[in-house]
Amino acid sequence: MYVVSLTYKVAQEIVDQHLDAHVDWLKDAFDEGVFIAAGRKVPRTGGVLLSKADRPTLDESLAKDPFSVHGVADFEVTEFAANRTAPGFENLLD
């Protein structure tokens, strides 16, 4: 599994200009099975995505994110091997 941390590198006004396109991209990526969870950081400095896709598929999808295309955010991808979960979250296990 991969944890993707997005960190905004532009003013919030610029983030907001690209937000609708980012949400559309995110919907398509969920429909394609690339991500299993997504959400904003608190405070709102970026977001976090969880993916069980293979790395080439993940990288290809991230390259299409309007936040990437327009230089809105930096992306840090961390591979994570879940070996223990709370009941009900077994689908996160590798």
Coordinates of C-alpha atoms in Angstrom, one line a residue:
M1 CA 0.0 0.0 0.0
Y2 CA 1.1 3.6 -0.6
V3 CA 0.5 6.7 1.5
V4 CA 0.6 9.8 -0.6
S5 CA 1.1 13.1 1.3
L6 CA 0.3 16.3 -0.7
T7 CA 1.6 19.5 0.6
Y8 CA 0.4 22.8 -0.9
K9 CA 3.2 25.0 -2.1
V10 CA 1.1 28.0 -3.3
A11 CA -1.4 30.3 -1.6
Q12 CA -4.8 28.9 -0.7
E13 CA -6.5 31.1 -3.4
I14 CA -4.5 29.3 -6.1
V15 CA -5.3 25.9 -4.5
D16 CA -9.0 26.8 -4.6
Q17 CA -8.7 27.7 -8.3
H18 CA -7.7 24.1 -9.1
L19 CA -9.8 22.4 -6.5
D20 CA -12.8 21.4 -8.8
A21 CA -10.4 19.9 -11.4
H22 CA -8.6 18.0 -8.6
V23 CA -11.9 16.7 -7.2
D24 CA -12.9 15.5 -10.7
W25 CA -9.5 13.8 -11.2
L26 CA -9.9 12.2 -7.7
K27 CA -13.3 10.8 -8.6
D28 CA -12.0 9.3 -11.8
A29 CA -9.0 7.8 -9.9
F30 CA -11.4 6.2 -7.3
D31 CA -13.5 4.8 -10.2
E32 CA -10.4 3.3 -11.7
G33 CA -9.5 1.7 -8.3
V34 CA -6.3 3.7 -7.8
F35 CA -7.3 5.0 -4.3
I36 CA -9.0 3.5 -1.3
A37 CA -9.1 6.7 0.9
A38 CA -8.5 10.4 0.5
G39 CA -8.9 13.5 2.7
R40 CA -7.6 16.9 3.7
K41 CA -4.9 17.5 6.2
V42 CA -5.9 19.4 9.3
P43 CA -5.0 22.2 9.3
R44 CA -5.6 22.5 5.5
T45 CA -2.0 22.4 4.3
G46 CA -2.6 19.6 1.8
G47 CA -4.1 16.1 1.7
V48 CA -3.5 12.4 2.2
L49 CA -4.3 9.6 -0.2
L50 CA -4.1 5.8 0.3
S51 CA -3.5 3.5 -2.6
K52 CA -3.3 -0.2 -3.1
A53 CA -2.5 0.2 -6.8
D54 CA 0.9 -0.9 -8.2
R55 CA 3.5 1.9 -8.2
P56 CA 3.5 2.5 -12.0
T57 CA -0.3 2.9 -12.0
L58 CA -0.1 5.2 -9.0
D59 CA 2.6 7.4 -10.5
E60 CA 0.8 7.6 -13.8
S61 CA -2.4 8.8 -12.0
L62 CA -0.6 11.3 -9.8
A63 CA 1.0 12.8 -12.9
K64 CA -2.5 13.7 -14.2
D65 CA -3.6 15.4 -11.0
P66 CA -4.2 19.1 -11.7
F67 CA -2.4 19.9 -8.5
S68 CA 0.7 18.2 -10.0
V69 CA 0.2 19.5 -13.5
H70 CA -0.1 23.1 -12.3
G71 CA 2.6 22.9 -9.5
V72 CA 0.0 23.4 -6.7
A73 CA 1.4 20.7 -4.4
D74 CA 4.4 18.6 -3.7
F75 CA 3.8 14.8 -3.5
E76 CA 5.6 12.4 -1.2
V77 CA 4.9 8.7 -1.8
T78 CA 5.6 6.3 1.0
E79 CA 5.2 2.5 0.7
F80 CA 3.6 1.0 3.7
A81 CA 3.2 -2.7 4.5
A82 CA 0.2 -3.1 6.8
N83 CA 0.5 -6.3 8.8
R84 CA -2.0 -5.6 11.6
T85 CA -5.4 -3.9 11.6
A86 CA -8.4 -3.3 13.8
P87 CA -11.4 -5.5 13.1
G88 CA -13.2 -4.4 9.9
F89 CA -10.1 -3.0 8.3
E90 CA -8.6 -6.3 7.1
N91 CA -8.8 -5.1 3.4
L92 CA -5.8 -2.9 4.2
L93 CA -3.5 -5.9 4.9
D94 CA -0.9 -6.7 2.3

